[in-house]
Amino acid sequence: MKGTLQPSFVPSKRKYLFCGDQEGMERLSSVIEKVRKDHLPFESFMVNGKQETDIARWMENQKMGSYLYIAMEWNRLTDVKKIAEECGFSEEEAQYIGHGERFINVYCFKCHQKMKVNSGLIHSCTTCLQCHLVLSISDHYSSLHESYLGYAATTGSDLS
Ligand SMILES: [Zn+2]
Protein backbone atom coordinates (compact mmCIF):
# COMPACT_ATOMS: atom_id res chain seq x y z
CA MET A 1 0.00 0.00 0.00
CA LYS A 2 1.26 3.44 -0.87
CA GLY A 3 -0.62 5.95 1.31
CA THR A 4 0.55 9.50 1.96
CA LEU A 5 2.15 11.53 4.72
CA GLN A 6 -0.17 14.54 4.68
CA PRO A 7 -3.95 14.71 4.14
CA SER A 8 -5.57 16.97 1.59
CA PHE A 9 -9.08 18.41 1.77
CA VAL A 10 -11.57 17.00 -0.75
CA PRO A 11 -14.55 19.34 -1.22
CA SER A 12 -18.28 18.64 -1.71
CA LYS A 13 -18.67 15.48 0.32
CA ARG A 14 -21.80 14.65 2.25
CA LYS A 15 -19.97 13.93 5.45
CA TYR A 16 -16.35 13.75 6.58
CA LEU A 17 -15.10 10.87 8.68
CA PHE A 18 -11.85 11.05 10.60
CA CYS A 19 -10.37 7.90 12.02
CA GLY A 20 -6.96 7.85 13.63
CA ASP A 21 -4.64 7.39 16.55
CA GLN A 22 -3.42 10.35 18.59
CA GLU A 23 -0.66 11.42 16.24
CA GLY A 24 -2.79 10.64 13.22
CA MET A 25 -5.51 13.00 14.48
CA GLU A 26 -2.89 15.72 14.83
CA ARG A 27 -1.91 15.18 11.21
CA LEU A 28 -5.56 15.52 10.25
CA SER A 29 -6.02 18.72 12.26
CA SER A 30 -5.72 21.08 9.28
CA VAL A 31 -8.50 19.25 7.43
CA ILE A 32 -10.63 18.97 10.60
CA GLU A 33 -10.22 22.74 11.14
CA LYS A 34 -11.37 23.43 7.60
CA VAL A 35 -14.42 21.18 7.95
CA ARG A 36 -15.36 22.81 11.29
CA LYS A 37 -14.99 26.30 9.88
CA ASP A 38 -17.21 25.53 6.89
CA HIS A 39 -19.80 23.88 9.18
CA LEU A 40 -19.68 20.62 7.25
CA PRO A 41 -20.99 17.43 8.87
CA PHE A 42 -18.23 15.29 10.32
CA GLU A 43 -17.52 12.57 12.83
CA SER A 44 -14.26 11.49 14.36
CA PHE A 45 -13.22 8.17 15.81
CA MET A 46 -10.11 7.75 17.94
CA VAL A 47 -8.70 4.24 17.58
CA ASN A 48 -6.49 4.22 20.67
CA GLY A 49 -7.55 1.24 22.78
CA LYS A 50 -10.16 0.20 20.22
CA GLN A 51 -10.44 -3.21 18.61
CA GLU A 52 -10.57 -3.78 14.88
CA THR A 53 -14.19 -4.95 15.30
CA ASP A 54 -15.11 -1.58 16.90
CA ILE A 55 -13.59 0.22 13.91
CA ALA A 56 -15.50 -2.01 11.49
CA ARG A 57 -18.77 -1.38 13.32
CA TRP A 58 -18.24 2.40 13.17
CA MET A 59 -17.49 2.29 9.43
CA GLU A 60 -20.40 0.00 8.63
CA ASN A 61 -22.82 2.48 10.20
CA GLN A 62 -21.77 5.30 7.88
CA LYS A 63 -23.93 6.45 5.00
CA MET A 64 -23.09 6.49 1.30
CA GLY A 65 -21.32 9.61 0.12
CA SER A 66 -19.16 9.93 3.22
CA TYR A 67 -15.47 10.61 2.76
CA LEU A 68 -13.05 8.79 5.01
CA TYR A 69 -9.67 9.89 6.38
CA ILE A 70 -7.62 7.28 8.16
CA ALA A 71 -4.42 8.40 9.85
CA MET A 72 -2.36 6.05 11.98
CA GLU A 73 0.89 4.13 12.24
CA TRP A 74 1.89 2.43 9.02
CA ASN A 75 1.87 -0.96 10.77
CA ARG A 76 -1.79 -0.64 11.67
CA LEU A 77 -2.86 1.39 8.65
CA THR A 78 -2.73 -1.60 6.28
CA ASP A 79 -5.14 -3.60 8.46
CA VAL A 80 -7.54 -0.70 8.90
CA LYS A 81 -7.48 -0.02 5.15
CA LYS A 82 -8.63 -3.61 4.61
CA ILE A 83 -11.50 -3.03 7.03
CA ALA A 84 -12.47 0.17 5.19
CA GLU A 85 -12.47 -1.66 1.87
CA GLU A 86 -14.61 -4.44 3.31
CA CYS A 87 -17.05 -1.76 4.52
CA GLY A 88 -17.31 -0.48 0.96
CA PHE A 89 -14.95 2.52 0.88
CA SER A 90 -13.20 2.70 -2.50
CA GLU A 91 -9.87 4.41 -3.26
CA GLU A 92 -11.83 7.51 -4.35
CA GLU A 93 -13.70 7.72 -1.05
CA ALA A 94 -10.80 7.51 1.34
CA GLN A 95 -7.34 8.82 2.13
CA TYR A 96 -4.74 6.90 4.08
CA ILE A 97 -2.13 8.85 5.98
CA GLY A 98 0.65 7.00 7.70
CA HIS A 99 3.27 7.92 10.30
CA GLY A 100 6.01 6.29 12.30
CA GLU A 101 8.22 3.43 11.26
CA ARG A 102 7.13 1.77 8.09
CA PHE A 103 7.84 -1.66 6.71
CA ILE A 104 7.29 -2.42 3.07
CA ASN A 105 7.26 -5.63 1.08
CA VAL A 106 9.96 -6.11 -1.50
CA TYR A 107 9.42 -8.58 -4.30
CA CYS A 108 12.48 -10.42 -5.62
CA PHE A 109 12.33 -10.49 -9.42
CA LYS A 110 14.41 -13.68 -9.49
CA CYS A 111 12.92 -16.10 -6.97
CA HIS A 112 9.55 -14.30 -6.54
CA GLN A 113 9.78 -14.21 -2.75
CA LYS A 114 8.49 -11.29 -0.73
CA MET A 115 10.31 -9.88 2.25
CA LYS A 116 9.70 -7.04 4.69
CA VAL A 117 12.21 -4.21 4.93
CA ASN A 118 12.22 -0.72 6.42
CA SER A 119 10.80 1.83 3.97
CA GLY A 120 13.99 3.90 4.33
CA LEU A 121 15.64 1.32 2.08
CA ILE A 122 13.76 2.41 -1.08
CA HIS A 123 16.39 3.40 -3.66
CA SER A 124 19.05 1.39 -1.85
CA CYS A 125 19.95 -2.27 -1.65
CA THR A 126 19.08 -5.35 0.34
CA THR A 127 19.92 -9.02 -0.01
CA CYS A 128 17.17 -11.48 -0.85
CA LEU A 129 16.65 -13.79 2.12
CA GLN A 130 15.92 -16.73 -0.12
CA CYS A 131 18.23 -16.56 -3.14
CA HIS A 132 20.84 -14.19 -1.62
CA LEU A 133 20.84 -11.94 -4.65
CA VAL A 134 21.66 -8.29 -4.00
CA LEU A 135 18.49 -6.38 -4.86
CA SER A 136 18.10 -2.75 -5.68
CA ILE A 137 14.74 -1.63 -4.21
CA SER A 138 12.84 0.51 -6.69
CA ASP A 139 9.97 2.89 -5.98
CA HIS A 140 7.80 0.92 -8.41
CA TYR A 141 4.88 -0.43 -6.42
CA SER A 142 3.13 -3.48 -7.82
CA SER A 143 -0.44 -3.85 -6.58
CA LEU A 144 -0.46 -7.35 -8.03
CA HIS A 145 2.30 -8.45 -5.66
CA GLU A 146 1.46 -5.85 -2.97
CA SER A 147 5.16 -5.07 -2.97
CA TYR A 148 7.85 -2.77 -4.20
CA LEU A 149 9.85 -4.38 -6.96
CA GLY A 150 13.44 -5.42 -6.38
CA TYR A 151 15.80 -5.65 -9.35
CA ALA A 152 19.33 -6.97 -9.70
CA ALA A 153 21.65 -4.30 -8.31
CA THR A 154 23.99 -2.90 -10.93
CA THR A 155 27.56 -3.41 -9.81
CA GLY A 156 29.90 -0.62 -10.62
CA SER A 157 28.80 -0.11 -14.22
CA ASP A 158 27.21 3.25 -13.47
CA LEU A 159 30.09 4.62 -11.43
CA SER A 160 32.27 7.11 -13.18
ZN1 LIG B 1 15.34 -13.84 -4.38
mmCIF file with all atom_site columns, C-alpha atoms and ligand atoms in Angstrom:
data_model
loop_
_atom_site.group_PDB
_atom_site.id
_atom_site.type_symbol
_atom_site.label_atom_id
_atom_site.label_alt_id
_atom_site.label_comp_id
_atom_site.label_asym_id
_atom_site.label_entity_id
_atom_site.label_seq_id
_atom_site.pdbx_PDB_ins_code
_atom_site.Cartn_x
_atom_site.Cartn_y
_atom_site.Cartn_z
_atom_site.occupancy
_atom_site.B_iso_or_equiv
_atom_site.pdbx_formal_charge
_atom_site.auth_seq_id
_atom_site.auth_comp_id
_atom_site.auth_asym_id
_atom_site.auth_atom_id
_atom_site.pdbx_PDB_model_num
ATOM   1   C  CA . MET A 1 1   ? 0.000   0.000   0.000   1.00 0.00 ? 1   MET A CA 1
ATOM   2   C  CA . LYS A 1 2   ? 1.260   3.438   -0.870  1.00 0.00 ? 2   LYS A CA 1
ATOM   3   C  CA . GLY A 1 3   ? -0.616  5.946   1.310   1.00 0.00 ? 3   GLY A CA 1
ATOM   4   C  CA . THR A 1 4   ? 0.553   9.496   1.960   1.00 0.00 ? 4   THR A CA 1
ATOM   5   C  CA . LEU A 1 5   ? 2.145   11.535  4.721   1.00 0.00 ? 5   LEU A CA 1
ATOM   6   C  CA . GLN A 1 6   ? -0.174  14.542  4.675   1.00 0.00 ? 6   GLN A CA 1
ATOM   7   C  CA . PRO A 1 7   ? -3.952  14.706  4.143   1.00 0.00 ? 7   PRO A CA 1
ATOM   8   C  CA . SER A 1 8   ? -5.574  16.966  1.590   1.00 0.00 ? 8   SER A CA 1
ATOM   9   C  CA . PHE A 1 9   ? -9.077  18.409  1.767   1.00 0.00 ? 9   PHE A CA 1
ATOM   10  C  CA . VAL A 1 10  ? -11.566 16.999  -0.748  1.00 0.00 ? 10  VAL A CA 1
ATOM   11  C  CA . PRO A 1 11  ? -14.553 19.336  -1.221  1.00 0.00 ? 11  PRO A CA 1
ATOM   12  C  CA . SER A 1 12  ? -18.283 18.643  -1.712  1.00 0.00 ? 12  SER A CA 1
ATOM   13  C  CA . LYS A 1 13  ? -18.673 15.481  0.321   1.00 0.00 ? 13  LYS A CA 1
ATOM   14  C  CA . ARG A 1 14  ? -21.802 14.655  2.253   1.00 0.00 ? 14  ARG A CA 1
ATOM   15  C  CA . LYS A 1 15  ? -19.972 13.930  5.455   1.00 0.00 ? 15  LYS A CA 1
ATOM   16  C  CA . TYR A 1 16  ? -16.348 13.745  6.583   1.00 0.00 ? 16  TYR A CA 1
ATOM   17  C  CA . LEU A 1 17  ? -15.098 10.868  8.678   1.00 0.00 ? 17  LEU A CA 1
ATOM   18  C  CA . PHE A 1 18  ? -11.849 11.053  10.604  1.00 0.00 ? 18  PHE A CA 1
ATOM   19  C  CA . CYS A 1 19  ? -10.369 7.899   12.015  1.00 0.00 ? 19  CYS A CA 1
ATOM   20  C  CA . GLY A 1 20  ? -6.963  7.851   13.631  1.00 0.00 ? 20  GLY A CA 1
ATOM   21  C  CA . ASP A 1 21  ? -4.641  7.391   16.546  1.00 0.00 ? 21  ASP A CA 1
ATOM   22  C  CA . GLN A 1 22  ? -3.425  10.347  18.588  1.00 0.00 ? 22  GLN A CA 1
ATOM   23  C  CA . GLU A 1 23  ? -0.655  11.422  16.238  1.00 0.00 ? 23  GLU A CA 1
ATOM   24  C  CA . GLY A 1 24  ? -2.794  10.639  13.216  1.00 0.00 ? 24  GLY A CA 1
ATOM   25  C  CA . MET A 1 25  ? -5.509  13.004  14.475  1.00 0.00 ? 25  MET A CA 1
ATOM   26  C  CA . GLU A 1 26  ? -2.887  15.722  14.826  1.00 0.00 ? 26  GLU A CA 1
ATOM   27  C  CA . ARG A 1 27  ? -1.912  15.180  11.213  1.00 0.00 ? 27  ARG A CA 1
ATOM   28  C  CA . LEU A 1 28  ? -5.565  15.516  10.249  1.00 0.00 ? 28  LEU A CA 1
ATOM   29  C  CA . SER A 1 29  ? -6.019  18.716  12.258  1.00 0.00 ? 29  SER A CA 1
ATOM   30  C  CA . SER A 1 30  ? -5.719  21.079  9.283   1.00 0.00 ? 30  SER A CA 1
ATOM   31  C  CA . VAL A 1 31  ? -8.504  19.250  7.433   1.00 0.00 ? 31  VAL A CA 1
ATOM   32  C  CA . ILE A 1 32  ? -10.625 18.966  10.598  1.00 0.00 ? 32  ILE A CA 1
ATOM   33  C  CA . GLU A 1 33  ? -10.216 22.745  11.140  1.00 0.00 ? 33  GLU A CA 1
ATOM   34  C  CA . LYS A 1 34  ? -11.366 23.427  7.597   1.00 0.00 ? 34  LYS A CA 1
ATOM   35  C  CA . VAL A 1 35  ? -14.425 21.176  7.950   1.00 0.00 ? 35  VAL A CA 1
ATOM   36  C  CA . ARG A 1 36  ? -15.360 22.805  11.285  1.00 0.00 ? 36  ARG A CA 1
ATOM   37  C  CA . LYS A 1 37  ? -14.993 26.305  9.880   1.00 0.00 ? 37  LYS A CA 1
ATOM   38  C  CA . ASP A 1 38  ? -17.214 25.533  6.887   1.00 0.00 ? 38  ASP A CA 1
ATOM   39  C  CA . HIS A 1 39  ? -19.802 23.875  9.184   1.00 0.00 ? 39  HIS A CA 1
ATOM   40  C  CA . LEU A 1 40  ? -19.678 20.616  7.255   1.00 0.00 ? 40  LEU A CA 1
ATOM   41  C  CA . PRO A 1 41  ? -20.990 17.433  8.869   1.00 0.00 ? 41  PRO A CA 1
ATOM   42  C  CA . PHE A 1 42  ? -18.229 15.286  10.317  1.00 0.00 ? 42  PHE A CA 1
ATOM   43  C  CA . GLU A 1 43  ? -17.518 12.571  12.834  1.00 0.00 ? 43  GLU A CA 1
ATOM   44  C  CA . SER A 1 44  ? -14.264 11.487  14.357  1.00 0.00 ? 44  SER A CA 1
ATOM   45  C  CA . PHE A 1 45  ? -13.219 8.175   15.805  1.00 0.00 ? 45  PHE A CA 1
ATOM   46  C  CA . MET A 1 46  ? -10.115 7.745   17.939  1.00 0.00 ? 46  MET A CA 1
ATOM   47  C  CA . VAL A 1 47  ? -8.698  4.239   17.576  1.00 0.00 ? 47  VAL A CA 1
ATOM   48  C  CA . ASN A 1 48  ? -6.486  4.219   20.671  1.00 0.00 ? 48  ASN A CA 1
ATOM   49  C  CA . GLY A 1 49  ? -7.554  1.240   22.778  1.00 0.00 ? 49  GLY A CA 1
ATOM   50  C  CA . LYS A 1 50  ? -10.155 0.195   20.223  1.00 0.00 ? 50  LYS A CA 1
ATOM   51  C  CA . GLN A 1 51  ? -10.437 -3.211  18.613  1.00 0.00 ? 51  GLN A CA 1
ATOM   52  C  CA . GLU A 1 52  ? -10.571 -3.784  14.875  1.00 0.00 ? 52  GLU A CA 1
ATOM   53  C  CA . THR A 1 53  ? -14.192 -4.947  15.302  1.00 0.00 ? 53  THR A CA 1
ATOM   54  C  CA . ASP A 1 54  ? -15.114 -1.578  16.896  1.00 0.00 ? 54  ASP A CA 1
ATOM   55  C  CA . ILE A 1 55  ? -13.589 0.225   13.909  1.00 0.00 ? 55  ILE A CA 1
ATOM   56  C  CA . ALA A 1 56  ? -15.495 -2.013  11.488  1.00 0.00 ? 56  ALA A CA 1
ATOM   57  C  CA . ARG A 1 57  ? -18.770 -1.380  13.317  1.00 0.00 ? 57  ARG A CA 1
ATOM   58  C  CA . TRP A 1 58  ? -18.235 2.396   13.167  1.00 0.00 ? 58  TRP A CA 1
ATOM   59  C  CA . MET A 1 59  ? -17.488 2.286   9.434   1.00 0.00 ? 59  MET A CA 1
ATOM   60  C  CA . GLU A 1 60  ? -20.402 0.000   8.631   1.00 0.00 ? 60  GLU A CA 1
ATOM   61  C  CA . ASN A 1 61  ? -22.816 2.477   10.198  1.00 0.00 ? 61  ASN A CA 1
ATOM   62  C  CA . GLN A 1 62  ? -21.773 5.298   7.882   1.00 0.00 ? 62  GLN A CA 1
ATOM   63  C  CA . LYS A 1 63  ? -23.931 6.451   4.998   1.00 0.00 ? 63  LYS A CA 1
ATOM   64  C  CA . MET A 1 64  ? -23.092 6.488   1.300   1.00 0.00 ? 64  MET A CA 1
ATOM   65  C  CA . GLY A 1 65  ? -21.318 9.612   0.123   1.00 0.00 ? 65  GLY A CA 1
ATOM   66  C  CA . SER A 1 66  ? -19.159 9.934   3.215   1.00 0.00 ? 66  SER A CA 1
ATOM   67  C  CA . TYR A 1 67  ? -15.470 10.607  2.762   1.00 0.00 ? 67  TYR A CA 1
ATOM   68  C  CA . LEU A 1 68  ? -13.049 8.795   5.008   1.00 0.00 ? 68  LEU A CA 1
ATOM   69  C  CA . TYR A 1 69  ? -9.674  9.886   6.376   1.00 0.00 ? 69  TYR A CA 1
ATOM   70  C  CA . ILE A 1 70  ? -7.618  7.279   8.161   1.00 0.00 ? 70  ILE A CA 1
ATOM   71  C  CA . ALA A 1 71  ? -4.418  8.396   9.854   1.00 0.00 ? 71  ALA A CA 1
ATOM   72  C  CA . MET A 1 72  ? -2.355  6.055   11.985  1.00 0.00 ? 72  MET A CA 1
ATOM   73  C  CA . GLU A 1 73  ? 0.892   4.131   12.243  1.00 0.00 ? 73  GLU A CA 1
ATOM   74  C  CA . TRP A 1 74  ? 1.887   2.434   9.020   1.00 0.00 ? 74  TRP A CA 1
ATOM   75  C  CA . ASN A 1 75  ? 1.867   -0.958  10.765  1.00 0.00 ? 75  ASN A CA 1
ATOM   76  C  CA . ARG A 1 76  ? -1.789  -0.642  11.675  1.00 0.00 ? 76  ARG A CA 1
ATOM   77  C  CA . LEU A 1 77  ? -2.860  1.387   8.647   1.00 0.00 ? 77  LEU A CA 1
ATOM   78  C  CA . THR A 1 78  ? -2.733  -1.599  6.278   1.00 0.00 ? 78  THR A CA 1
ATOM   79  C  CA . ASP A 1 79  ? -5.139  -3.599  8.456   1.00 0.00 ? 79  ASP A CA 1
ATOM   80  C  CA . VAL A 1 80  ? -7.540  -0.704  8.896   1.00 0.00 ? 80  VAL A CA 1
ATOM   81  C  CA . LYS A 1 81  ? -7.477  -0.022  5.151   1.00 0.00 ? 81  LYS A CA 1
ATOM   82  C  CA . LYS A 1 82  ? -8.630  -3.611  4.615   1.00 0.00 ? 82  LYS A CA 1
ATOM   83  C  CA . ILE A 1 83  ? -11.502 -3.029  7.034   1.00 0.00 ? 83  ILE A CA 1
ATOM   84  C  CA . ALA A 1 84  ? -12.471 0.170   5.190   1.00 0.00 ? 84  ALA A CA 1
ATOM   85  C  CA . GLU A 1 85  ? -12.474 -1.659  1.867   1.00 0.00 ? 85  GLU A CA 1
ATOM   86  C  CA . GLU A 1 86  ? -14.614 -4.439  3.306   1.00 0.00 ? 86  GLU A CA 1
ATOM   87  C  CA . CYS A 1 87  ? -17.045 -1.764  4.522   1.00 0.00 ? 87  CYS A CA 1
ATOM   88  C  CA . GLY A 1 88  ? -17.308 -0.480  0.961   1.00 0.00 ? 88  GLY A CA 1
ATOM   89  C  CA . PHE A 1 89  ? -14.950 2.516   0.879   1.00 0.00 ? 89  PHE A CA 1
ATOM   90  C  CA . SER A 1 90  ? -13.199 2.698   -2.496  1.00 0.00 ? 90  SER A CA 1
ATOM   91  C  CA . GLU A 1 91  ? -9.874  4.409   -3.257  1.00 0.00 ? 91  GLU A CA 1
ATOM   92  C  CA . GLU A 1 92  ? -11.826 7.510   -4.346  1.00 0.00 ? 92  GLU A CA 1
ATOM   93  C  CA . GLU A 1 93  ? -13.702 7.716   -1.053  1.00 0.00 ? 93  GLU A CA 1
ATOM   94  C  CA . ALA A 1 94  ? -10.805 7.514   1.340   1.00 0.00 ? 94  ALA A CA 1
ATOM   95  C  CA . GLN A 1 95  ? -7.344  8.820   2.130   1.00 0.00 ? 95  GLN A CA 1
ATOM   96  C  CA . TYR A 1 96  ? -4.742  6.901   4.080   1.00 0.00 ? 96  TYR A CA 1
ATOM   97  C  CA . ILE A 1 97  ? -2.130  8.850   5.979   1.00 0.00 ? 97  ILE A CA 1
ATOM   98  C  CA . GLY A 1 98  ? 0.654   6.998   7.704   1.00 0.00 ? 98  GLY A CA 1
ATOM   99  C  CA . HIS A 1 99  ? 3.265   7.918   10.296  1.00 0.00 ? 99  HIS A CA 1
ATOM   100 C  CA . GLY A 1 100 ? 6.012   6.294   12.300  1.00 0.00 ? 100 GLY A CA 1
ATOM   101 C  CA . GLU A 1 101 ? 8.220   3.430   11.259  1.00 0.00 ? 101 GLU A CA 1
ATOM   102 C  CA . ARG A 1 102 ? 7.128   1.772   8.094   1.00 0.00 ? 102 ARG A CA 1
ATOM   103 C  CA . PHE A 1 103 ? 7.844   -1.660  6.712   1.00 0.00 ? 103 PHE A CA 1
ATOM   104 C  CA . ILE A 1 104 ? 7.285   -2.416  3.073   1.00 0.00 ? 104 ILE A CA 1
ATOM   105 C  CA . ASN A 1 105 ? 7.258   -5.627  1.081   1.00 0.00 ? 105 ASN A CA 1
ATOM   106 C  CA . VAL A 1 106 ? 9.962   -6.113  -1.499  1.00 0.00 ? 106 VAL A CA 1
ATOM   107 C  CA . TYR A 1 107 ? 9.418   -8.581  -4.302  1.00 0.00 ? 107 TYR A CA 1
ATOM   108 C  CA . CYS A 1 108 ? 12.480  -10.418 -5.619  1.00 0.00 ? 108 CYS A CA 1
ATOM   109 C  CA . PHE A 1 109 ? 12.333  -10.491 -9.424  1.00 0.00 ? 109 PHE A CA 1
ATOM   110 C  CA . LYS A 1 110 ? 14.410  -13.677 -9.494  1.00 0.00 ? 110 LYS A CA 1
ATOM   111 C  CA . CYS A 1 111 ? 12.920  -16.096 -6.967  1.00 0.00 ? 111 CYS A CA 1
ATOM   112 C  CA . HIS A 1 112 ? 9.552   -14.305 -6.541  1.00 0.00 ? 112 HIS A CA 1
ATOM   113 C  CA . GLN A 1 113 ? 9.778   -14.206 -2.752  1.00 0.00 ? 113 GLN A CA 1
ATOM   114 C  CA . LYS A 1 114 ? 8.493   -11.289 -0.729  1.00 0.00 ? 114 LYS A CA 1
ATOM   115 C  CA . MET A 1 115 ? 10.310  -9.880  2.254   1.00 0.00 ? 115 MET A CA 1
ATOM   116 C  CA . LYS A 1 116 ? 9.700   -7.039  4.691   1.00 0.00 ? 116 LYS A CA 1
ATOM   117 C  CA . VAL A 1 117 ? 12.205  -4.212  4.935   1.00 0.00 ? 117 VAL A CA 1
ATOM   118 C  CA . ASN A 1 118 ? 12.222  -0.722  6.422   1.00 0.00 ? 118 ASN A CA 1
ATOM   119 C  CA . SER A 1 119 ? 10.805  1.832   3.972   1.00 0.00 ? 119 SER A CA 1
ATOM   120 C  CA . GLY A 1 120 ? 13.986  3.896   4.329   1.00 0.00 ? 120 GLY A CA 1
ATOM   121 C  CA . LEU A 1 121 ? 15.638  1.316   2.079   1.00 0.00 ? 121 LEU A CA 1
ATOM   122 C  CA . ILE A 1 122 ? 13.763  2.407   -1.077  1.00 0.00 ? 122 ILE A CA 1
ATOM   123 C  CA . HIS A 1 123 ? 16.387  3.398   -3.659  1.00 0.00 ? 123 HIS A CA 1
ATOM   124 C  CA . SER A 1 124 ? 19.051  1.390   -1.853  1.00 0.00 ? 124 SER A CA 1
ATOM   125 C  CA . CYS A 1 125 ? 19.954  -2.271  -1.648  1.00 0.00 ? 125 CYS A CA 1
ATOM   126 C  CA . THR A 1 126 ? 19.075  -5.348  0.337   1.00 0.00 ? 126 THR A CA 1
ATOM   127 C  CA . THR A 1 127 ? 19.921  -9.024  -0.008  1.00 0.00 ? 127 THR A CA 1
ATOM   128 C  CA . CYS A 1 128 ? 17.166  -11.479 -0.848  1.00 0.00 ? 128 CYS A CA 1
ATOM   129 C  CA . LEU A 1 129 ? 16.651  -13.794 2.123   1.00 0.00 ? 129 LEU A CA 1
ATOM   130 C  CA . GLN A 1 130 ? 15.917  -16.732 -0.116  1.00 0.00 ? 130 GLN A CA 1
ATOM   131 C  CA . CYS A 1 131 ? 18.230  -16.556 -3.139  1.00 0.00 ? 131 CYS A CA 1
ATOM   132 C  CA . HIS A 1 132 ? 20.844  -14.188 -1.623  1.00 0.00 ? 132 HIS A CA 1
ATOM   133 C  CA . LEU A 1 133 ? 20.845  -11.935 -4.646  1.00 0.00 ? 133 LEU A CA 1
ATOM   134 C  CA . VAL A 1 134 ? 21.657  -8.286  -4.000  1.00 0.00 ? 134 VAL A CA 1
ATOM   135 C  CA . LEU A 1 135 ? 18.495  -6.380  -4.864  1.00 0.00 ? 135 LEU A CA 1
ATOM   136 C  CA . SER A 1 136 ? 18.098  -2.750  -5.677  1.00 0.00 ? 136 SER A CA 1
ATOM   137 C  CA . ILE A 1 137 ? 14.742  -1.635  -4.212  1.00 0.00 ? 137 ILE A CA 1
ATOM   138 C  CA . SER A 1 138 ? 12.836  0.508   -6.686  1.00 0.00 ? 138 SER A CA 1
ATOM   139 C  CA . ASP A 1 139 ? 9.967   2.889   -5.975  1.00 0.00 ? 139 ASP A CA 1
ATOM   140 C  CA . HIS A 1 140 ? 7.798   0.924   -8.412  1.00 0.00 ? 140 HIS A CA 1
ATOM   141 C  CA . TYR A 1 141 ? 4.885   -0.429  -6.422  1.00 0.00 ? 141 TYR A CA 1
ATOM   142 C  CA . SER A 1 142 ? 3.134   -3.478  -7.821  1.00 0.00 ? 142 SER A CA 1
ATOM   143 C  CA . SER A 1 143 ? -0.441  -3.847  -6.580  1.00 0.00 ? 143 SER A CA 1
ATOM   144 C  CA . LEU A 1 144 ? -0.463  -7.351  -8.030  1.00 0.00 ? 144 LEU A CA 1
ATOM   145 C  CA . HIS A 1 145 ? 2.299   -8.450  -5.662  1.00 0.00 ? 145 HIS A CA 1
ATOM   146 C  CA . GLU A 1 146 ? 1.458   -5.846  -2.968  1.00 0.00 ? 146 GLU A CA 1
ATOM   147 C  CA . SER A 1 147 ? 5.165   -5.072  -2.975  1.00 0.00 ? 147 SER A CA 1
ATOM   148 C  CA . TYR A 1 148 ? 7.854   -2.774  -4.201  1.00 0.00 ? 148 TYR A CA 1
ATOM   149 C  CA . LEU A 1 149 ? 9.851   -4.378  -6.960  1.00 0.00 ? 149 LEU A CA 1
ATOM   150 C  CA . GLY A 1 150 ? 13.441  -5.416  -6.378  1.00 0.00 ? 150 GLY A CA 1
ATOM   151 C  CA . TYR A 1 151 ? 15.801  -5.655  -9.352  1.00 0.00 ? 151 TYR A CA 1
ATOM   152 C  CA . ALA A 1 152 ? 19.334  -6.967  -9.699  1.00 0.00 ? 152 ALA A CA 1
ATOM   153 C  CA . ALA A 1 153 ? 21.648  -4.301  -8.308  1.00 0.00 ? 153 ALA A CA 1
ATOM   154 C  CA . THR A 1 154 ? 23.993  -2.904  -10.930 1.00 0.00 ? 154 THR A CA 1
ATOM   155 C  CA . THR A 1 155 ? 27.564  -3.411  -9.813  1.00 0.00 ? 155 THR A CA 1
ATOM   156 C  CA . GLY A 1 156 ? 29.905  -0.616  -10.617 1.00 0.00 ? 156 GLY A CA 1
ATOM   157 C  CA . SER A 1 157 ? 28.802  -0.110  -14.218 1.00 0.00 ? 157 SER A CA 1
ATOM   158 C  CA . ASP A 1 158 ? 27.206  3.251   -13.472 1.00 0.00 ? 158 ASP A CA 1
ATOM   159 C  CA . LEU A 1 159 ? 30.091  4.618   -11.425 1.00 0.00 ? 159 LEU A CA 1
ATOM   160 C  CA . SER A 1 160 ? 32.271  7.113   -13.180 1.00 0.00 ? 160 SER A CA 1
HETATM 161 ZN ZN . ZN  B 2 .   ? 15.343  -13.836 -4.379  1.00 0.00 ? 1   ZN  B ZN 1
#
